[in-house]
C-alpha atoms as a printed R data frame, in Angstrom:
    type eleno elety resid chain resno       x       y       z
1   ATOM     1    CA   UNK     A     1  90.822 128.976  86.632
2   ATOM     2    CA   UNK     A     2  92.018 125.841  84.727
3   ATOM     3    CA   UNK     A     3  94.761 125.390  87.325
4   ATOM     4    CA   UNK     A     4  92.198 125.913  90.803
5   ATOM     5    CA   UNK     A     5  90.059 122.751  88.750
6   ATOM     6    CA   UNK     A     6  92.862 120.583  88.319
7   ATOM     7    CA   UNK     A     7  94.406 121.163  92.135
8   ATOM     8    CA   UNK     A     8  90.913 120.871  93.415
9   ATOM     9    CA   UNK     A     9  89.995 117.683  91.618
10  ATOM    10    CA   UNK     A    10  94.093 116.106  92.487
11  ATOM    11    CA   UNK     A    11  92.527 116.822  96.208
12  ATOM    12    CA   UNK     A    12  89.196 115.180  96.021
13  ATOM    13    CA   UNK     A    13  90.425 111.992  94.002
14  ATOM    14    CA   UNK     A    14  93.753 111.788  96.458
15  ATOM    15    CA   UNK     A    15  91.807 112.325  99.628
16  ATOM    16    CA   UNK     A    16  94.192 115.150 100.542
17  ATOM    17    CA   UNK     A    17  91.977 116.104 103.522
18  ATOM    18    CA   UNK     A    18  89.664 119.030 104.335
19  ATOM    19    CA   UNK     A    19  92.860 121.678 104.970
20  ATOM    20    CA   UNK     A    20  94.605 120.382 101.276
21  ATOM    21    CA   UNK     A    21  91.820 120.787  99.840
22  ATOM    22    CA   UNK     A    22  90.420 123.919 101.150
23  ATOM    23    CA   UNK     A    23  94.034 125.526 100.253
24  ATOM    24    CA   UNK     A    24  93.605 124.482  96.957
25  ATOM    25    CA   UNK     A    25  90.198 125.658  96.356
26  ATOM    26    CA   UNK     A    26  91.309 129.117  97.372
27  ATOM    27    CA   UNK     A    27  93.054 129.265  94.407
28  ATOM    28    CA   UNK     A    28  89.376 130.418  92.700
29  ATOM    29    CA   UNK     A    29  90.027 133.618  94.684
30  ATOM    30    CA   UNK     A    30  93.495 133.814  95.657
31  ATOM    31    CA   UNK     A    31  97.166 134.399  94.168
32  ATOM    32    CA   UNK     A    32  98.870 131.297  94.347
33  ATOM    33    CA   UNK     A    33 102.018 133.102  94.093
34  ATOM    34    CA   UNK     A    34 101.416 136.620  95.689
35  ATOM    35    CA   UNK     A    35  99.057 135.233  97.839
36  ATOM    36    CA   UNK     A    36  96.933 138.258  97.335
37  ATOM    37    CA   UNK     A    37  92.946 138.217  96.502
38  ATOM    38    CA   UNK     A    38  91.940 138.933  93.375
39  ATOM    39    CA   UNK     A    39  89.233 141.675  92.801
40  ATOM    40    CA   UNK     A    40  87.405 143.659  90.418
41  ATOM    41    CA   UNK     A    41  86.772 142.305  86.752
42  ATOM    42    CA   UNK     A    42  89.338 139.339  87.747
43  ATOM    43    CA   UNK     A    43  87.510 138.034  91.042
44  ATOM    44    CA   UNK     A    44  84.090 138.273  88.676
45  ATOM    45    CA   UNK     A    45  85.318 136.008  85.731
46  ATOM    46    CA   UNK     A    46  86.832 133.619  88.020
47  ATOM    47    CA   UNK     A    47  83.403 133.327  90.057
48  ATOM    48    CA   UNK     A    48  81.611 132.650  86.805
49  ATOM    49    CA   UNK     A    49  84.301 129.835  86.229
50  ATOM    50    CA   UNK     A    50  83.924 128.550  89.757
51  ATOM    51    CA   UNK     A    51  80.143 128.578  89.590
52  ATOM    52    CA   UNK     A    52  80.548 126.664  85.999
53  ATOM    53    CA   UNK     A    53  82.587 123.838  87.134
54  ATOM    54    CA   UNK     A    54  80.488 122.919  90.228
55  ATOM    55    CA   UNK     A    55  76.544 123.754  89.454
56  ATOM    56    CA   UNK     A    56  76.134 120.714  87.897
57  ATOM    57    CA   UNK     A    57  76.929 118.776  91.424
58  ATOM    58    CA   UNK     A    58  74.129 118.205  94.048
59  ATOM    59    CA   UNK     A    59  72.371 121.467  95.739
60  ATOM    60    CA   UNK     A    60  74.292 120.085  99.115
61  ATOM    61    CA   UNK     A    61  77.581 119.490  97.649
62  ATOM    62    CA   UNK     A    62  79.914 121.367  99.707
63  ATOM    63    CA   UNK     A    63  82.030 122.851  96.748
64  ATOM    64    CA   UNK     A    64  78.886 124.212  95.137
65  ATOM    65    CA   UNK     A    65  77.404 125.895  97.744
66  ATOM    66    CA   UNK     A    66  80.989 127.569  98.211
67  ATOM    67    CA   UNK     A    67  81.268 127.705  94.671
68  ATOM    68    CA   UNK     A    68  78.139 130.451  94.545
69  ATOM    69    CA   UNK     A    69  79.581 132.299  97.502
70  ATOM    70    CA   UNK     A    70  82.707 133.243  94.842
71  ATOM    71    CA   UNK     A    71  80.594 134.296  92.416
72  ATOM    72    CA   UNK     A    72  78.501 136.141  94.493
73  ATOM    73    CA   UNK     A    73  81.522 137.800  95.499
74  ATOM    74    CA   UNK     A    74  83.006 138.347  92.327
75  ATOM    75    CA   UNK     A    75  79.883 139.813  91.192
76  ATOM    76    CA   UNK     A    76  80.125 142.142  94.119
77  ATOM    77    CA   UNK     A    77  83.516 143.155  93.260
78  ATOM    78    CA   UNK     A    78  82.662 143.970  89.901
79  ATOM    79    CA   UNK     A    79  79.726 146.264  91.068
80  ATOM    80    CA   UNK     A    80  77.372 144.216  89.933
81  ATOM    81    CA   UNK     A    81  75.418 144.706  92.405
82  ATOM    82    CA   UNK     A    82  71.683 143.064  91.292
83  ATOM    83    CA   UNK     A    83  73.381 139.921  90.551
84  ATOM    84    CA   UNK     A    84  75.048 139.782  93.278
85  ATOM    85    CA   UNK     A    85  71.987 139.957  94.935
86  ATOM    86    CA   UNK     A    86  70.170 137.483  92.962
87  ATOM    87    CA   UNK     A    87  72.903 135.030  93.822
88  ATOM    88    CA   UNK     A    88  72.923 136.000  97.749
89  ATOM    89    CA   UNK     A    89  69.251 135.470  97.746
90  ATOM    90    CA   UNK     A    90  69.840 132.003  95.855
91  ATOM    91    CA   UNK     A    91  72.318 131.098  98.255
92  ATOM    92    CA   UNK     A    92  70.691 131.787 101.170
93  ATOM    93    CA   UNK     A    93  67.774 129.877 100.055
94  ATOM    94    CA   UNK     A    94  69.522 127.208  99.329
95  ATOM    95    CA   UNK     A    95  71.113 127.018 102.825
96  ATOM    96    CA   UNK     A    96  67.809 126.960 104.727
97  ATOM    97    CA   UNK     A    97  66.385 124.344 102.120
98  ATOM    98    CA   UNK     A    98  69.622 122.132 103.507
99  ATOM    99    CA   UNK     A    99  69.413 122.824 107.058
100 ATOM   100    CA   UNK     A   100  72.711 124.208 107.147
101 ATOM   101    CA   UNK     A   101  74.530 125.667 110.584
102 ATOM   102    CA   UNK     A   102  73.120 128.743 111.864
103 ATOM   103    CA   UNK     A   103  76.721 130.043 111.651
104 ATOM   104    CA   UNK     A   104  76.905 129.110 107.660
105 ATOM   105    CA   UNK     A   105  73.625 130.891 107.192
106 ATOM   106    CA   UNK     A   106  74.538 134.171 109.328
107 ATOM   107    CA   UNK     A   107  77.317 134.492 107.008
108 ATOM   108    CA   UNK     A   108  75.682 134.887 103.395
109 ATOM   109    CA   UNK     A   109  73.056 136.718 105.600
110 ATOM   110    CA   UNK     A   110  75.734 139.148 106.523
111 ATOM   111    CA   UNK     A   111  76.688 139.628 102.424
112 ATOM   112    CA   UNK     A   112  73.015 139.629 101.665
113 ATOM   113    CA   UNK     A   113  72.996 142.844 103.931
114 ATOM   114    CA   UNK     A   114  75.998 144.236 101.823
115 ATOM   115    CA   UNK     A   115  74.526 143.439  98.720
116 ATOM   116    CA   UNK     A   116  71.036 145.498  99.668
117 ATOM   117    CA   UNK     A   117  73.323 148.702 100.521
118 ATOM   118    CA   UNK     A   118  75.243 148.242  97.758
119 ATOM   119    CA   UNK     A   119  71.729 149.266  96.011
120 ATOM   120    CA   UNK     A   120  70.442 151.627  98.827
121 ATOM   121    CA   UNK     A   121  67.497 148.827  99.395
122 ATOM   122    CA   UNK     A   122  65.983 149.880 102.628
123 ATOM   123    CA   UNK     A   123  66.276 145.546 103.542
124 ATOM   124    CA   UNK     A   124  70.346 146.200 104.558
125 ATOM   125    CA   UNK     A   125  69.266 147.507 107.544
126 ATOM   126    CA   UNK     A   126  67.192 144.647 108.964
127 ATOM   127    CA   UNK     A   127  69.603 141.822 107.750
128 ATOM   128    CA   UNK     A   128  72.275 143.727 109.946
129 ATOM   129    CA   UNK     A   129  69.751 143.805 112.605
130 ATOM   130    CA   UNK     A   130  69.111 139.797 112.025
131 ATOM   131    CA   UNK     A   131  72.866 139.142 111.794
132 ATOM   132    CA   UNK     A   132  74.363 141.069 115.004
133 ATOM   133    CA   UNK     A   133  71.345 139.723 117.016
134 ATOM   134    CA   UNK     A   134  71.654 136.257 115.236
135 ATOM   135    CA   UNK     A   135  75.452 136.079 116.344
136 ATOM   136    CA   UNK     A   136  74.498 137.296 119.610
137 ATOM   137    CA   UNK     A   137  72.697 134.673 120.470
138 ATOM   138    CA   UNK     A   138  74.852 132.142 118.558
139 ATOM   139    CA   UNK     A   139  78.421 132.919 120.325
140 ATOM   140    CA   UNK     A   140  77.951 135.592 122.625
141 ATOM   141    CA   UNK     A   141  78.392 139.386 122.635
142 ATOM   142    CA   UNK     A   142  82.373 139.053 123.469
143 ATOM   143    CA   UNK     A   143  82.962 137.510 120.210
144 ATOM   144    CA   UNK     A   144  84.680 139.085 117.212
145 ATOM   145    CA   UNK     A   145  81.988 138.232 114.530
146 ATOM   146    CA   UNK     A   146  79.183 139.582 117.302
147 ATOM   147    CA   UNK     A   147  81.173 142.826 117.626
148 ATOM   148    CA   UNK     A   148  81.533 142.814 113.865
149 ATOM   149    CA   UNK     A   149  77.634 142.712 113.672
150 ATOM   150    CA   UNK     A   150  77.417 145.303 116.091
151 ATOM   151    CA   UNK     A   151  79.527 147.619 114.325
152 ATOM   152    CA   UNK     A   152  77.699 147.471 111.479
153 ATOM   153    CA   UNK     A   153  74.380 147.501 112.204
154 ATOM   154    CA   UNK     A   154  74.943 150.653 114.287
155 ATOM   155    CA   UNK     A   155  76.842 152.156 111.401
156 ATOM   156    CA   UNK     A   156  73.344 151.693 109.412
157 ATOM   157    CA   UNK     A   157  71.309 153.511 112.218
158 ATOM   158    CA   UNK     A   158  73.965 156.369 111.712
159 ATOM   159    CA   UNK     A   159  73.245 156.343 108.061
160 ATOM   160    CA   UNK     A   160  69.443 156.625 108.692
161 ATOM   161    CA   UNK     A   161  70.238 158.851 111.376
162 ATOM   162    CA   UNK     A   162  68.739 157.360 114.248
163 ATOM   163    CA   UNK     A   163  71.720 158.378 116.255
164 ATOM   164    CA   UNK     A   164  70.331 157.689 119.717
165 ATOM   165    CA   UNK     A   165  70.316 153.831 118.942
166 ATOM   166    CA   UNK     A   166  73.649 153.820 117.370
167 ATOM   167    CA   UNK     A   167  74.955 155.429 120.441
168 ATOM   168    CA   UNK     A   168  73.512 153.343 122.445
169 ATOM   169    CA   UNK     A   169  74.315 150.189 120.617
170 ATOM   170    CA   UNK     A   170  78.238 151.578 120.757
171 ATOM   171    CA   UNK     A   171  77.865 152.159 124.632
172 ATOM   172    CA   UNK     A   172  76.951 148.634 125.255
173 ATOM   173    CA   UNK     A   173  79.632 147.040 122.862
174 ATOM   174    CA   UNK     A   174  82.961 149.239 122.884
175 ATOM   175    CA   UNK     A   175  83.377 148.357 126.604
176 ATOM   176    CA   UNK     A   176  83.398 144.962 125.729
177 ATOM   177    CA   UNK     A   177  85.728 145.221 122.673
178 ATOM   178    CA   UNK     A   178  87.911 147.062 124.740
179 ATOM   179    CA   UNK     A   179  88.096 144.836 127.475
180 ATOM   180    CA   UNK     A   180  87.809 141.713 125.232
181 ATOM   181    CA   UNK     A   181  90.370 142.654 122.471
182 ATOM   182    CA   UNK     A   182  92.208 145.772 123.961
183 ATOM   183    CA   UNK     A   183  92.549 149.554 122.917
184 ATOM   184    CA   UNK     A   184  94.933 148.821 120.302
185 ATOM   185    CA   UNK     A   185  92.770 146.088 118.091
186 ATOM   186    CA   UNK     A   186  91.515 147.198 115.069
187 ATOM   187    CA   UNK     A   187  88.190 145.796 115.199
188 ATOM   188    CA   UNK     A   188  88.121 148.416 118.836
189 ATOM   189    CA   UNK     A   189  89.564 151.266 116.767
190 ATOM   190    CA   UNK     A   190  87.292 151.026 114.251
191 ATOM   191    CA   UNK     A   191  84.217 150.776 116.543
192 ATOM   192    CA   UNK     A   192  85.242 153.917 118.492
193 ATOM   193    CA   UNK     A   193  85.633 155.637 115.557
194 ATOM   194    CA   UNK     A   194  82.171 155.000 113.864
195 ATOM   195    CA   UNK     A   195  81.172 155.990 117.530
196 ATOM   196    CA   UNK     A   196  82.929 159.498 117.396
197 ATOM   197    CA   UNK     A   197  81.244 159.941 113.850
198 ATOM   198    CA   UNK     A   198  77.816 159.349 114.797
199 ATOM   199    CA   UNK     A   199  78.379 161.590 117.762
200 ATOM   200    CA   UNK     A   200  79.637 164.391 115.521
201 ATOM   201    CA   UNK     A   201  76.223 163.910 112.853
202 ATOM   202    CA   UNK     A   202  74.189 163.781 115.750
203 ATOM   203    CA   UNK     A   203  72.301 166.918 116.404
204 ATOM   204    CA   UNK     A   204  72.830 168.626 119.720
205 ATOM   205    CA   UNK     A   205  75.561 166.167 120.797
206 ATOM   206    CA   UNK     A   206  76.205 167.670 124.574
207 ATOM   207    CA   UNK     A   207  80.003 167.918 125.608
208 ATOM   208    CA   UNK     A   208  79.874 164.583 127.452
209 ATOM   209    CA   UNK     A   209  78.836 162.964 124.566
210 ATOM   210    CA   UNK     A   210  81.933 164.210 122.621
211 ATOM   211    CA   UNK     A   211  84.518 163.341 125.744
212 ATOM   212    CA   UNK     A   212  83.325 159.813 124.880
């Protein structure tokens, strides 16, 4: 932790530039050696650190608002899951208070979503809702963080089992993975397969629906 401060700060007083210094601010989550995340316990008390060092800066400073994003997701990774949710709620207040990019906000919007069904909150549900049709409009429905969206919000109809609007949700956005990323893309694996599953839960799934 002592180490991420110090590069940081060499950054900011040496006007590295925006790519120095985001590399070095990785260092709150990332190996520097083994370039690996951290996670678990680790990820958790280096979030609190983070958090620490920056909270006392202004509500817009850049490296605090990213600074509660790694704790949030330390927290997370320590399954602590009601903090974590405390602090996505915090942080996506915060955001709107500032007036910050849609694409910023959509982002802690999509962890708020994984911090609700982390505690079964019925909430997860709309946020992926909000965040797949909040992309959608942002970037289109042929990019990867749309897709993303869609994938997961129609994974949480399955859950609830409202299978007919997961399947339809998955007919109108595997074509377009597929044609957009190709067969072999993980993101278009991954979609077809949460398809094939919510086709197999569904009750009275007809052969056609299973040749999909």
């Amino acid at each position: 932790a002592e180490q991420a401060k110090i590069l940081v700060a060499e950054a900011e007083e040496n006007n590295l530039g925006h790519k120095a210094l985001n590399e070095r601010f990785a260092r709150w989550h990332t190996c520097g050696l083994c370039e690996q995340r951290h996670h678990g316990v680790v990820l958790c008390a280096l979030g609190w650190a983070c958090w620490k060092t920056y909270v006392g800066r202004p509500e817009t400073d850049a490296h605090r608002l990213v600074a509660m994003s790694v704790l949030g997701n330390g927290l997370s990774a320590a399954d602590y899951n009601e903090e974590a949710l405390t602090v996505r709620e915090a942080e996506l207040a915060m955001l709107r208070r500032a007036d910050a990019p849609e694409y910023n906000t959509l982002s802690v919007m999509s962890n708020l979503a994984i911090a609700y069904e982390a505690l079964g909150r019925p909430e997860a549900l709309q946020a992926k809702r909000d965040v797949y049709y909040g992309y959608l409009k942002l970037q289109g429905d042929e990019h990867q963080h749309t897709l993303n969206a869609a994938s997961n919000y129609a994974w949480g109809l399955v859950q609830l089992e409202r299978f007919e609007e997961a399947k339809a949700l998955f007919r109108k956005t595997i074509p377009i993975a597929r044609r957009v990323f190709g067969e072999g893309k993980e993101l278009t694996l991954r979609m077809r397969w949460l398809s094939a599953e919510a086709l197999y839960k569904a009750d009275g799934a007809t052969l056609d629906d299973l040749r999909e």
